[in-house]
Amino acid sequence: MHIDARTLPDGSLLEGDVCIVGAGAAGISLALEWAASSRTVLLLEGGGFQYEPAMQELYRGAIVGLPYYPLQAARLHQFGGTTGHWAGFCSTLDPIDFEKREWVSHSGWPLPRRELDPFYARAQSLLELGPDEYAAADWQRRDPTMVPLPVDPRVMWTKMWQFSPPTRFGTRYRNAIVDARNIHLYTHANVCELEANEAVRAIDGLRIRTLDGKELRARARVYVLACCSIQNARLLLASNRRAAGGLGNAHDNVGRFFMEHIEMPCAHLALARSHARYMKMYALELGTTKARGEMAVSAAVQRERRILNGTVSLEPGGLDETAKSTFEWGTPAMLDSLRAWGERGNPGPPPATSPGSTPAPLSFHLLTRLEQAPNPASRVMLGTERDALGMPRAMLDWRLTDLERRSFRVIYEVVGRELGRIGAGRVQVLDWVRGEGAWPGNLSGGWHHMGTTRMHVSPREGVVDPHCRVHDLANLYVAGASVYPTAGAANPTLTLVAMVLRLSDHLKSTLS
Ligand SMILES: Cc1cc2nc3c(=O)[nH]c(=O)nc-3n(C[C@H](O)[C@H](O)[C@H](O)COP(=O)(O)OP(=O)(O)OC[C@H]3O[C@@H](n4cnc5c(N)ncnc54)[C@H](O)[C@@H]3O)c2cc1C
C-alpha cells in the first residue's frame, strides 16, 4: 500500500508494528522480508518515486577536513535510495576483516565472517547476482578459460567480484512493496526527530515533516533507521530533546568512525604477452561481465606487514591513454621510464611473433580500493545551518591516517615483486604511492559511506550492539553500512543487505 504523506491531514498518526525509516537498499530489503506477514510495517521514505531537486537539497551539508564529494550528490533522496545510481560491484568481506587486528585500532567485529554466510547467500538474489560463489576456482570451473594469475597464495590471491545488473531497488521492488497489503509505504515522509521516552530507554514515536508544512507522527513497537550512514547519524544527533548529545550518544560515538574506500589509480602494469591469457579472469565489460577477479594481498602478508586490506583491479590502458587520462596518472618521468622499459622488451618467455621483433608489453592501469582504518576523528557532525524542514544540516569531517598511506605503499611493493617473480611483467608505481605526507589532489573515495553508528558489544565503544540495536534504547535498531566496525576492501552493499537479512531474522524472533 502506498500513501503520499502530503495527502494526509496535518497531525495524522501512523501506526504499525515495525517502522522502517528510509527506503533504499537497506529499508526495502528489510520491508520485503516482512511482506505477507501478520505484522504491519510502516516504511517511511523522505523522497518520492522520482528525483526531486527540493528533496535532494535536504542532503546538502558542509565538508570540513579532507575534500569530499558534495553531500547532496553523494546519496539519492528518493524511493530506492542510492541504488538509483550505484554501479553494482559486489563482493563479500574476508574473514580477516572481522578479526581484531592489533595494528588497526578499533578493529574487530563482534561476529565472525562465517555467521554472515547464510545471509550472503540470501542477499545474492535480492541484488540479482549469480551463484553464491566467490572462489576463483568456482568461476574457472564454469569457464576454463578464466585462469587466475599463478601467484603464490601465501602472498597474493585472486578475489572474485560479481556484478549486479545493477539492481535499482526503486524500480525493481516498487510493485512488491506497493502491492504488499501489510507494508504501508509513505513517501515524502521525512523523519526529523526520534522521540525517546522520559527515561530515554525506548523510542515513543517519530516526528515526520513534509515539505509543504505538515507534521505527522509514527508509532510502532520497533523502529529501524535505514537512511544510510550520514543521515542515520544526523537523525540520532538531531534527536536531542531528551539527551543533549543526541540519542545513542552517551559515549560520544554517534557520527564518529565515518569510513570510505579510498579508490585510487596507483600504478601501471606492463604485462608480458606470455601472461595475456590470464587477463580474461580480470576483465570487465560493464553490463556483460558476471564475475571477475581482482588481485589482493593475502591475510598472512597483511598480518606480517601490518597493513589494511585492499584490492587491485586491472584496467586495460596504454601509455598514451594513461598520459591523456583525466586522472593525474603519473609524472612524465614515470611514463618515460616505462616506455623505455617497454621498448627494451619484457622478462617473459620469447614472443610468438615474427623473429627479430620485440613485442611491446600489454598495458594495464592498476587501481586500488583500500579500506579506511576506523578513526574516531573521521566523523559526521551537525552544522549550524538548518534545512527546509528545520533539521540541522550534516557536516562531514573525513580524515585518514598514515596507516592508509603506508598500506598503499606496501601493497604495491608486494604486488610488484610477486608479478615480477612470476614473470608476469613490471609494475611502475605512481609517485604519490611512494610518497608520504599529504594526499594527492586526486584523492577520491568510492562513494561508500560506512561507520557512524558502529557495532560493538560495549556501549563505550559502539553505538549499536551485535544485533544492531542502539545500546540503551530497547526498540531502536540501525540497518545499513553505518553499523560496520571496519570497512574491508569489498564494496559495502552486498554485506549491508546480508546484515539487514540477519537483523530481520532477529526482529522476527523478538516480535513473535
Ligand atoms: C555513484 C555510486 C556508485 C556506487 N557503486 C556501488 C557499487 O558498485 N557497489 C556497492 O556495493 N555500492 C555502491 N555504492 C554504494 C551504494 O549505493 C550504497 O551502499 C547503498 O545504496 C546504501 O543503501 P542504504 O539503503 O543504506 O542507503 P540509501 O540507498 O542511500 O537509502 C537511504 C534511504 O533513506 C531515505 N531517507 C534519508 N533520510 C531520510 C529521512 N530523514 N526520513 C525518511 N527517509 C529518509 C533516502 O531517501 C533513501 O531512500 C555506490 C554509491 C554511489 C553514490
Coordinates of C-alpha atoms and ligand atoms in Angstrom, one line a residue:
M1 CA 0.0 0.0 0.0
H2 CA 1.3 3.4 -0.9
I3 CA 0.3 6.8 0.5
D4 CA 1.9 10.1 -0.3
A5 CA 2.3 11.7 3.1
R6 CA 1.4 15.1 1.7
T7 CA -2.2 13.9 1.1
L8 CA -2.7 13.2 4.8
P9 CA -4.2 15.7 7.3
D10 CA -1.8 17.6 9.4
G11 CA -1.2 15.9 12.7
S12 CA -2.0 12.4 11.4
L13 CA -0.8 9.4 13.5
L14 CA 0.6 6.4 11.5
E15 CA 0.7 3.1 13.5
G16 CA 2.3 -0.2 12.9
D17 CA 4.4 -3.0 14.4
V18 CA 7.7 -2.3 12.7
C19 CA 8.7 1.2 11.5
I20 CA 11.5 1.5 8.9
V21 CA 12.9 4.9 8.2
G22 CA 14.3 5.1 4.7
A23 CA 13.5 3.0 1.6
G24 CA 16.9 2.4 0.0
A25 CA 18.7 -0.9 -0.4
A26 CA 18.6 -1.5 3.4
G27 CA 15.0 -0.4 4.1
I28 CA 13.5 -2.1 1.0
S29 CA 15.4 -5.4 1.7
L30 CA 14.1 -5.3 5.3
A31 CA 10.5 -4.5 4.3
L32 CA 10.4 -7.3 1.7
E33 CA 11.3 -9.8 4.4
W34 CA 8.1 -8.9 6.2
A35 CA 5.8 -8.8 3.2
A36 CA 2.7 -11.0 3.7
S37 CA 3.5 -11.4 7.4
S38 CA 0.9 -10.7 10.0
R39 CA 2.8 -7.5 11.1
T40 CA 2.1 -4.1 9.9
V41 CA 5.2 -2.4 8.5
L42 CA 5.5 1.3 8.2
L43 CA 8.1 2.2 5.5
L44 CA 8.8 5.9 5.8
E45 CA 10.6 7.4 2.8
G46 CA 11.6 11.0 2.7
G47 CA 11.5 11.3 -1.1
G48 CA 9.0 10.3 -3.8
F49 CA 9.3 7.8 -6.6
Q50 CA 11.2 10.2 -8.8
Y51 CA 14.2 12.5 -8.3
E52 CA 13.1 15.9 -6.9
P53 CA 15.6 18.8 -6.6
A54 CA 14.0 20.2 -3.4
M55 CA 14.2 16.8 -1.8
Q56 CA 17.8 16.3 -2.8
E57 CA 18.7 19.7 -1.4
L58 CA 17.8 18.4 2.1
Y59 CA 21.0 16.4 1.8
R60 CA 23.3 19.4 1.3
G61 CA 25.9 19.7 4.0
A62 CA 29.3 21.1 4.8
I63 CA 32.6 19.4 4.1
V64 CA 35.4 20.2 6.5
G65 CA 38.5 18.0 6.7
L66 CA 39.6 16.2 3.5
P67 CA 37.9 17.2 0.3
Y68 CA 34.9 15.1 -0.5
Y69 CA 32.0 14.8 -3.0
P70 CA 29.2 17.3 -2.3
L71 CA 26.9 15.6 0.1
Q72 CA 23.8 16.4 -2.0
A73 CA 25.3 14.4 -4.8
A74 CA 26.8 11.5 -2.8
R75 CA 23.4 9.9 -2.0
L76 CA 20.0 9.9 -3.6
H77 CA 17.0 11.1 -1.6
Q78 CA 14.1 9.2 -3.2
F79 CA 12.4 5.8 -3.1
G80 CA 15.1 3.2 -3.9
G81 CA 17.8 5.4 -2.4
T82 CA 21.3 5.5 -3.8
T83 CA 20.8 2.3 -5.7
G84 CA 19.3 4.7 -8.3
H85 CA 22.8 5.3 -9.3
W86 CA 25.1 2.7 -7.8
A87 CA 27.4 0.7 -10.1
G88 CA 26.6 -2.8 -8.8
F89 CA 30.1 -4.1 -8.0
C90 CA 29.7 -6.7 -5.3
S91 CA 32.0 -8.9 -3.2
T92 CA 32.0 -10.4 0.2
L93 CA 34.1 -9.3 3.1
D94 CA 37.1 -11.5 4.0
P95 CA 37.4 -13.4 7.3
I96 CA 40.3 -11.1 8.3
D97 CA 38.0 -8.1 8.0
F98 CA 36.1 -9.4 11.0
E99 CA 39.1 -10.0 13.2
K100 CA 40.7 -7.8 15.9
R101 CA 43.9 -6.7 14.2
E102 CA 46.2 -5.2 16.8
W103 CA 47.8 -2.9 14.3
V104 CA 44.4 -1.5 13.3
S105 CA 42.9 0.5 16.2
H106 CA 39.2 -0.2 16.9
S107 CA 39.2 -3.2 14.5
G108 CA 37.2 -6.4 15.1
W109 CA 33.5 -7.2 14.6
P110 CA 31.6 -8.9 17.3
L111 CA 30.7 -11.7 14.9
P112 CA 32.9 -13.9 12.7
R113 CA 32.6 -13.9 9.0
R114 CA 31.0 -17.4 8.9
E115 CA 28.0 -16.0 10.8
L116 CA 27.1 -14.0 7.7
D117 CA 27.5 -16.9 5.2
P118 CA 23.8 -17.9 5.1
F119 CA 22.8 -14.2 4.8
Y120 CA 25.2 -13.6 2.0
A121 CA 23.6 -16.5 0.1
R122 CA 20.1 -14.9 0.6
A123 CA 21.4 -11.4 -0.4
Q124 CA 22.7 -12.7 -3.7
S125 CA 19.2 -12.9 -5.2
L126 CA 17.9 -9.6 -3.9
L127 CA 20.9 -8.0 -5.7
E128 CA 20.2 -10.2 -8.8
L129 CA 23.7 -11.6 -8.6
G130 CA 24.8 -15.1 -9.7
P131 CA 25.6 -18.1 -7.6
D132 CA 26.9 -17.5 -4.1
E133 CA 30.4 -18.4 -5.2
Y134 CA 33.4 -16.2 -4.6
A135 CA 36.3 -18.5 -5.1
A136 CA 38.3 -18.1 -8.3
A137 CA 38.2 -21.9 -8.8
D138 CA 34.4 -21.8 -8.9
W139 CA 34.5 -19.5 -11.8
Q140 CA 37.3 -21.3 -13.5
R141 CA 35.2 -24.5 -13.3
R142 CA 32.3 -22.7 -15.0
D143 CA 34.7 -21.2 -17.7
P144 CA 38.0 -23.0 -18.0
T145 CA 39.4 -20.0 -20.0
M146 CA 39.2 -17.9 -16.8
V147 CA 42.5 -18.7 -15.2
P148 CA 43.9 -16.8 -12.2
L149 CA 47.5 -15.5 -12.3
P150 CA 49.7 -18.2 -10.8
V151 CA 50.8 -16.1 -7.9
D152 CA 52.0 -17.6 -4.6
P153 CA 48.8 -17.9 -2.4
R154 CA 50.8 -17.1 0.7
V155 CA 51.4 -13.7 -0.8
M156 CA 48.6 -12.8 -3.1
W157 CA 45.2 -14.2 -4.2
T158 CA 42.5 -13.5 -6.7
K159 CA 39.4 -12.1 -5.0
M160 CA 36.3 -12.5 -7.0
W161 CA 33.6 -9.9 -7.6
Q162 CA 30.2 -10.2 -9.1
F163 CA 28.1 -7.6 -10.9
S164 CA 24.5 -6.7 -10.1
P165 CA 22.6 -5.6 -13.3
P166 CA 22.8 -3.1 -11.3
T167 CA 19.5 -3.6 -9.4
R168 CA 17.7 -0.3 -8.9
F169 CA 15.7 -1.1 -5.8
G170 CA 13.2 1.8 -6.5
T171 CA 12.1 0.3 -9.8
R172 CA 12.8 -3.4 -9.3
Y173 CA 10.9 -3.7 -6.0
R174 CA 8.4 -0.9 -6.2
N175 CA 5.4 -3.2 -7.1
A176 CA 6.4 -5.8 -4.5
I177 CA 6.3 -3.1 -1.8
V178 CA 3.3 -1.2 -3.0
D179 CA 1.2 -4.4 -3.6
A180 CA 2.0 -5.8 -0.1
R181 CA -1.0 -5.1 2.0
N182 CA 0.8 -5.2 5.3
I183 CA 3.5 -2.8 4.1
H184 CA 2.4 0.8 4.4
L185 CA 4.8 2.9 2.3
Y186 CA 4.6 6.6 3.0
T187 CA 6.6 8.7 0.5
H188 CA 7.5 12.4 1.1
A189 CA 7.6 11.5 4.7
N190 CA 10.8 12.9 6.2
V191 CA 11.6 11.8 9.7
C192 CA 13.0 14.8 11.5
E193 CA 13.2 13.5 15.1
L194 CA 13.1 10.3 17.1
E195 CA 11.2 10.9 20.3
A196 CA 12.6 9.0 23.3
N197 CA 10.5 8.2 26.4
E198 CA 11.2 10.1 29.6
A199 CA 13.8 7.7 30.8
V200 CA 15.5 7.7 27.4
R201 CA 15.3 3.9 27.3
A202 CA 13.0 3.5 24.3
I203 CA 11.5 5.3 21.4
D204 CA 7.9 6.5 21.8
G205 CA 7.4 7.8 18.3
L206 CA 8.8 9.6 15.3
R207 CA 8.2 13.2 14.1
I208 CA 7.7 13.4 10.3
R209 CA 7.6 16.5 8.2
T210 CA 6.6 17.2 4.7
L211 CA 8.0 20.0 2.6
D212 CA 4.5 21.5 2.3
G213 CA 4.5 22.1 6.0
K214 CA 2.6 19.1 7.5
E215 CA 3.7 17.4 10.7
L216 CA 2.8 13.8 11.3
R217 CA 3.7 11.2 13.9
A218 CA 4.5 7.5 13.6
R219 CA 4.3 4.9 16.3
A220 CA 5.4 1.3 16.3
R221 CA 6.8 -1.4 18.5
V222 CA 10.3 -1.3 17.0
Y223 CA 12.0 1.3 14.8
V224 CA 14.7 0.7 12.3
L225 CA 16.9 3.5 10.9
A226 CA 17.8 2.8 7.3
C227 CA 18.8 6.2 6.0
C228 CA 22.5 5.5 5.2
S229 CA 25.5 6.5 7.3
I230 CA 25.3 10.2 7.1
Q231 CA 21.6 10.5 7.6
N232 CA 21.5 7.8 10.3
A233 CA 24.0 9.8 12.4
R234 CA 22.3 13.1 11.6
L235 CA 18.9 11.9 12.8
L236 CA 20.3 10.5 16.0
L237 CA 22.3 13.6 16.7
A238 CA 19.4 15.9 16.0
S239 CA 17.1 13.9 18.3
N240 CA 18.5 15.8 21.3
R241 CA 15.4 16.9 23.1
R242 CA 15.9 14.4 26.0
A243 CA 19.6 13.7 25.6
A244 CA 21.7 16.7 25.0
G245 CA 24.2 15.0 22.7
G246 CA 21.5 13.1 20.8
L247 CA 20.2 9.6 21.1
G248 CA 22.5 6.6 21.5
N249 CA 25.3 9.1 22.1
A250 CA 26.1 8.7 25.8
H251 CA 29.7 8.0 24.9
D252 CA 30.1 10.4 22.0
N253 CA 30.3 7.7 19.3
V254 CA 27.5 8.7 17.0
G255 CA 28.8 10.1 13.8
R256 CA 32.4 9.1 14.5
F257 CA 34.3 6.5 12.6
F258 CA 32.9 7.6 9.2
M259 CA 34.7 5.4 6.7
E260 CA 35.1 5.4 2.9
H261 CA 37.0 3.2 0.5
I262 CA 39.9 5.1 -1.0
E263 CA 39.8 4.3 -4.7
M264 CA 42.9 5.5 -6.5
P265 CA 44.9 4.8 -9.6
C266 CA 48.2 3.6 -8.2
A267 CA 50.4 2.0 -10.8
H268 CA 50.9 0.8 -14.2
L269 CA 51.5 -2.8 -15.2
A270 CA 53.4 -3.7 -18.3
L271 CA 52.2 -7.2 -18.8
A272 CA 54.3 -9.8 -20.5
R273 CA 52.4 -11.1 -23.5
S274 CA 53.1 -14.6 -22.2
H275 CA 50.7 -13.8 -19.5
A276 CA 48.0 -12.2 -21.6
R277 CA 45.9 -15.4 -21.4
Y278 CA 45.3 -14.8 -17.7
M279 CA 43.6 -11.5 -18.3
K280 CA 40.2 -12.9 -19.1
M281 CA 39.9 -13.6 -15.4
Y282 CA 40.4 -9.9 -14.6
A283 CA 38.5 -8.3 -17.5
L284 CA 35.4 -6.2 -17.0
E285 CA 32.8 -5.3 -19.6
L286 CA 30.1 -3.4 -17.8
G287 CA 26.6 -4.9 -18.4
T288 CA 28.1 -8.2 -19.7
T289 CA 30.6 -9.5 -17.2
K290 CA 29.1 -11.6 -14.4
A291 CA 32.2 -12.1 -12.4
R292 CA 35.9 -11.1 -12.4
G293 CA 38.9 -11.3 -10.3
E294 CA 40.9 -8.6 -8.6
M295 CA 44.4 -9.1 -7.1
A296 CA 44.6 -8.9 -3.3
V297 CA 47.3 -9.3 -0.7
S298 CA 46.9 -12.4 1.5
A299 CA 45.8 -12.2 5.1
A300 CA 49.2 -13.5 6.1
V301 CA 51.0 -10.7 4.4
Q302 CA 48.5 -8.1 5.9
R303 CA 49.4 -9.5 9.3
E304 CA 53.1 -9.6 8.7
R305 CA 53.3 -6.2 7.2
R306 CA 50.7 -4.7 9.5
I307 CA 48.6 -3.1 6.7
L308 CA 45.0 -2.6 5.8
N309 CA 43.0 -4.7 3.3
G310 CA 42.9 -3.6 -0.3
T311 CA 42.4 -5.0 -3.8
V312 CA 44.0 -4.2 -7.1
S313 CA 41.9 -4.1 -10.3
L314 CA 43.5 -4.3 -13.8
E315 CA 42.1 -1.9 -16.3
P316 CA 43.5 -2.1 -19.8
G317 CA 45.1 1.2 -20.9
G318 CA 48.1 2.1 -22.9
L319 CA 50.8 4.6 -22.0
D320 CA 49.4 7.3 -24.3
E321 CA 46.0 6.7 -22.9
T322 CA 47.5 7.0 -19.5
A323 CA 49.1 10.3 -20.3
K324 CA 45.8 11.7 -21.6
S325 CA 43.7 10.4 -18.7
T326 CA 41.8 12.9 -16.7
F327 CA 43.4 11.4 -13.6
E328 CA 46.8 12.5 -12.7
W329 CA 48.2 9.2 -13.7
G330 CA 51.8 9.9 -13.1
T331 CA 54.8 12.1 -13.9
P332 CA 56.4 12.4 -17.3
A333 CA 59.5 10.7 -15.8
M334 CA 57.5 7.7 -14.8
L335 CA 56.0 7.5 -18.3
D336 CA 59.4 7.8 -19.9
S337 CA 61.0 5.1 -17.9
L338 CA 58.0 2.8 -18.5
R339 CA 58.1 3.5 -22.2
A340 CA 61.9 2.8 -22.2
W341 CA 61.3 -0.5 -20.4
G342 CA 58.6 -1.4 -22.9
E343 CA 61.0 -0.7 -25.8
R344 CA 63.6 -2.9 -24.2
G345 CA 61.3 -5.9 -24.1
N346 CA 60.0 -7.8 -21.2
P347 CA 61.2 -10.6 -19.0
G348 CA 58.6 -13.2 -20.1
P349 CA 59.3 -16.1 -22.5
P350 CA 60.2 -15.3 -26.1
P351 CA 57.2 -13.9 -28.0
A352 CA 55.4 -16.0 -30.6
T353 CA 55.5 -13.2 -33.2
S354 CA 57.8 -12.7 -36.1
P355 CA 61.5 -13.4 -35.5
G356 CA 63.5 -10.4 -34.6
S357 CA 60.7 -8.2 -33.3
T358 CA 60.2 -7.4 -29.6
P359 CA 56.5 -7.1 -28.9
A360 CA 55.5 -4.3 -26.6
P361 CA 54.1 -5.5 -23.3
L362 CA 50.4 -5.1 -22.7
S363 CA 49.5 -2.1 -20.6
F364 CA 47.2 -2.0 -17.6
H365 CA 46.3 0.6 -15.1
L366 CA 46.3 -0.7 -11.5
L367 CA 43.6 0.8 -9.4
T368 CA 43.3 0.1 -5.7
R369 CA 40.3 0.1 -3.4
L370 CA 41.7 0.3 0.1
E371 CA 39.7 0.1 3.4
Q372 CA 40.0 3.1 5.6
A373 CA 41.0 2.4 9.2
P374 CA 38.3 3.1 11.7
N375 CA 39.2 6.6 13.0
P376 CA 37.1 8.4 15.7
A377 CA 38.3 11.8 14.3
S378 CA 36.7 11.0 10.9
R379 CA 33.1 12.0 11.6
V380 CA 29.7 13.3 10.8
M381 CA 28.5 16.2 12.9
L382 CA 25.6 18.7 12.9
G383 CA 26.3 22.0 11.2
T384 CA 24.8 25.3 12.3
E385 CA 22.6 25.8 9.2
R386 CA 19.2 24.2 9.0
D387 CA 17.4 22.7 6.0
A388 CA 13.9 23.5 4.8
L389 CA 12.4 21.1 7.3
G390 CA 14.2 22.7 10.2
M391 CA 16.8 20.0 10.6
P392 CA 20.4 20.9 11.3
R393 CA 22.4 20.0 8.2
A394 CA 25.2 17.4 8.2
M395 CA 28.9 18.4 8.4
L396 CA 31.4 15.8 7.3
D397 CA 35.0 15.8 8.5
W398 CA 36.6 13.0 6.6
R399 CA 40.1 12.1 7.9
L400 CA 42.6 9.5 7.0
T401 CA 45.8 8.3 8.8
D402 CA 49.3 7.3 8.0
L403 CA 48.3 3.7 8.0
E404 CA 46.3 4.1 4.8
R405 CA 49.4 5.8 3.1
R406 CA 51.7 3.1 4.3
S407 CA 49.3 0.3 3.2
F408 CA 49.2 1.6 -0.4
R409 CA 53.0 1.6 -0.5
V410 CA 53.3 -1.9 0.9
I411 CA 50.6 -3.3 -1.3
Y412 CA 52.4 -2.1 -4.4
E413 CA 55.7 -3.4 -3.1
V414 CA 54.2 -6.8 -2.6
V415 CA 52.2 -6.9 -5.9
G416 CA 55.2 -5.5 -7.9
R417 CA 57.6 -8.1 -6.5
E418 CA 55.2 -11.0 -7.0
L419 CA 54.2 -10.2 -10.5
G420 CA 57.9 -9.7 -11.3
R421 CA 58.8 -13.0 -9.7
I422 CA 56.3 -15.0 -11.8
G423 CA 57.4 -13.2 -15.0
A424 CA 54.0 -11.5 -15.5
G425 CA 55.5 -8.1 -16.1
R426 CA 56.7 -5.0 -14.4
V427 CA 54.8 -2.7 -12.1
Q428 CA 55.6 1.0 -12.2
V429 CA 54.2 2.7 -9.1
L430 CA 52.9 6.3 -9.3
D431 CA 54.9 8.9 -7.4
W432 CA 52.2 9.6 -4.8
V433 CA 52.1 5.9 -3.7
R434 CA 55.8 6.1 -2.9
G435 CA 55.5 9.4 -1.1
E436 CA 54.5 10.2 2.4
G437 CA 52.6 13.1 4.0
A438 CA 49.8 14.9 2.2
W439 CA 47.4 13.0 0.0
P440 CA 47.5 13.8 -3.7
G441 CA 45.0 16.3 -5.2
N442 CA 43.0 13.4 -6.9
L443 CA 42.2 11.7 -3.6
S444 CA 38.9 10.0 -4.1
G445 CA 36.5 7.8 -2.2
G446 CA 34.4 5.1 -3.7
W447 CA 31.1 6.8 -2.8
H448 CA 30.8 4.2 0.0
H449 CA 29.6 5.6 3.4
M450 CA 30.2 3.4 6.4
G451 CA 30.7 3.7 10.1
T452 CA 28.9 6.5 12.1
T453 CA 26.8 4.1 14.2
R454 CA 29.4 1.3 14.6
M455 CA 28.7 -2.0 16.2
H456 CA 30.4 -3.0 19.4
V457 CA 29.5 -5.1 22.4
S458 CA 30.3 -2.2 24.7
P459 CA 28.3 1.0 24.6
R460 CA 31.5 2.8 25.4
E461 CA 33.0 1.8 22.0
G462 CA 30.0 1.4 19.8
V463 CA 26.5 2.8 19.0
V464 CA 24.7 -0.5 18.3
D465 CA 25.1 -3.9 19.9
P466 CA 25.8 -7.1 17.9
H467 CA 22.1 -7.3 16.9
C468 CA 22.2 -3.7 15.5
R469 CA 20.1 -2.4 18.4
V470 CA 21.1 1.0 19.7
H471 CA 22.7 0.5 23.1
D472 CA 20.3 1.6 25.9
L473 CA 17.3 2.0 23.6
A474 CA 15.1 -1.1 23.8
N475 CA 13.4 -0.7 20.5
L476 CA 15.6 1.2 18.1
Y477 CA 17.8 -0.6 15.5
V478 CA 20.0 0.5 12.7
A479 CA 20.2 -1.1 9.3
G480 CA 23.0 -0.4 6.8
A481 CA 26.7 0.1 6.5
S482 CA 26.7 2.7 9.3
V483 CA 27.0 -0.3 11.7
Y484 CA 30.2 -1.6 10.2
P485 CA 33.1 -1.5 12.7
T486 CA 35.6 -1.8 9.8
A487 CA 35.1 -1.4 6.1
G488 CA 37.1 -4.3 4.5
A489 CA 38.1 -3.9 0.9
A490 CA 34.8 -5.0 -0.7
N491 CA 32.1 -2.5 -1.7
P492 CA 29.5 -2.3 1.0
T493 CA 26.1 -3.1 -0.4
L494 CA 26.2 -6.9 -0.5
T495 CA 27.3 -7.1 3.1
L496 CA 24.8 -4.5 4.2
V497 CA 21.9 -6.4 2.6
A498 CA 23.2 -9.6 4.3
M499 CA 23.3 -7.8 7.6
V500 CA 19.8 -6.5 7.1
L501 CA 18.5 -10.1 6.5
R502 CA 20.3 -11.1 9.7
L503 CA 18.6 -8.2 11.5
S504 CA 15.3 -9.2 10.1
D505 CA 15.5 -12.7 11.4
H506 CA 16.5 -11.3 14.8
L507 CA 13.5 -8.9 14.8
K508 CA 11.2 -11.7 13.8
S509 CA 12.3 -13.8 16.8
T510 CA 11.9 -10.9 19.2
L511 CA 8.5 -9.8 18.0
S512 CA 6.9 -13.3 17.9
Ligands
LIG1 C1 28.0 6.6 -7.7 C2 27.8 5.5 -6.7 C3 28.2 4.2 -7.1 C4 28.1 3.2 -6.1 N1 28.6 1.9 -6.5 C5 28.5 0.9 -5.7 C6 28.9 -0.4 -6.1 O1 29.4 -0.6 -7.2 N2 28.9 -1.4 -5.1 C7 28.4 -1.2 -3.9 O2 28.4 -2.1 -3.1 N3 28.0 0.1 -3.5 C8 28.0 1.1 -4.4 N4 27.6 2.3 -4.0 C9 27.0 2.5 -2.6 C10 25.6 2.0 -2.5 O3 24.8 2.9 -3.4 C11 25.1 2.1 -1.1 O4 25.9 1.2 -0.3 C12 23.7 1.7 -0.9 O5 22.8 2.4 -1.8 C13 23.3 2.1 0.6 O6 22.0 1.7 0.8 P1 21.2 2.3 2.0 O7 19.8 1.7 1.9 O8 21.9 2.1 3.3 O9 21.2 3.9 1.7 P2 20.5 4.7 0.6 O10 20.4 3.8 -0.7 O11 21.1 6.0 0.5 O12 19.0 4.8 1.1 C14 18.6 5.6 2.2 C15 17.1 6.0 2.0 O13 16.7 6.7 3.2 C16 15.9 7.8 2.7 N5 16.0 8.8 3.8 C17 17.1 9.5 4.1 N6 16.8 10.4 5.2 C18 15.5 10.1 5.5 C19 14.7 10.7 6.5 N7 15.1 11.6 7.4 N8 13.4 10.2 6.5 C20 12.9 9.3 5.7 N9 13.7 8.8 4.7 C21 15.0 9.2 4.6 C22 16.5 8.2 1.4 O14 15.6 8.9 0.6 C23 16.8 6.8 0.8 O15 15.8 6.3 0.1 C24 27.6 3.4 -4.8 C25 27.2 4.7 -4.5 C26 27.3 5.7 -5.4 C27 26.8 7.1 -5.0

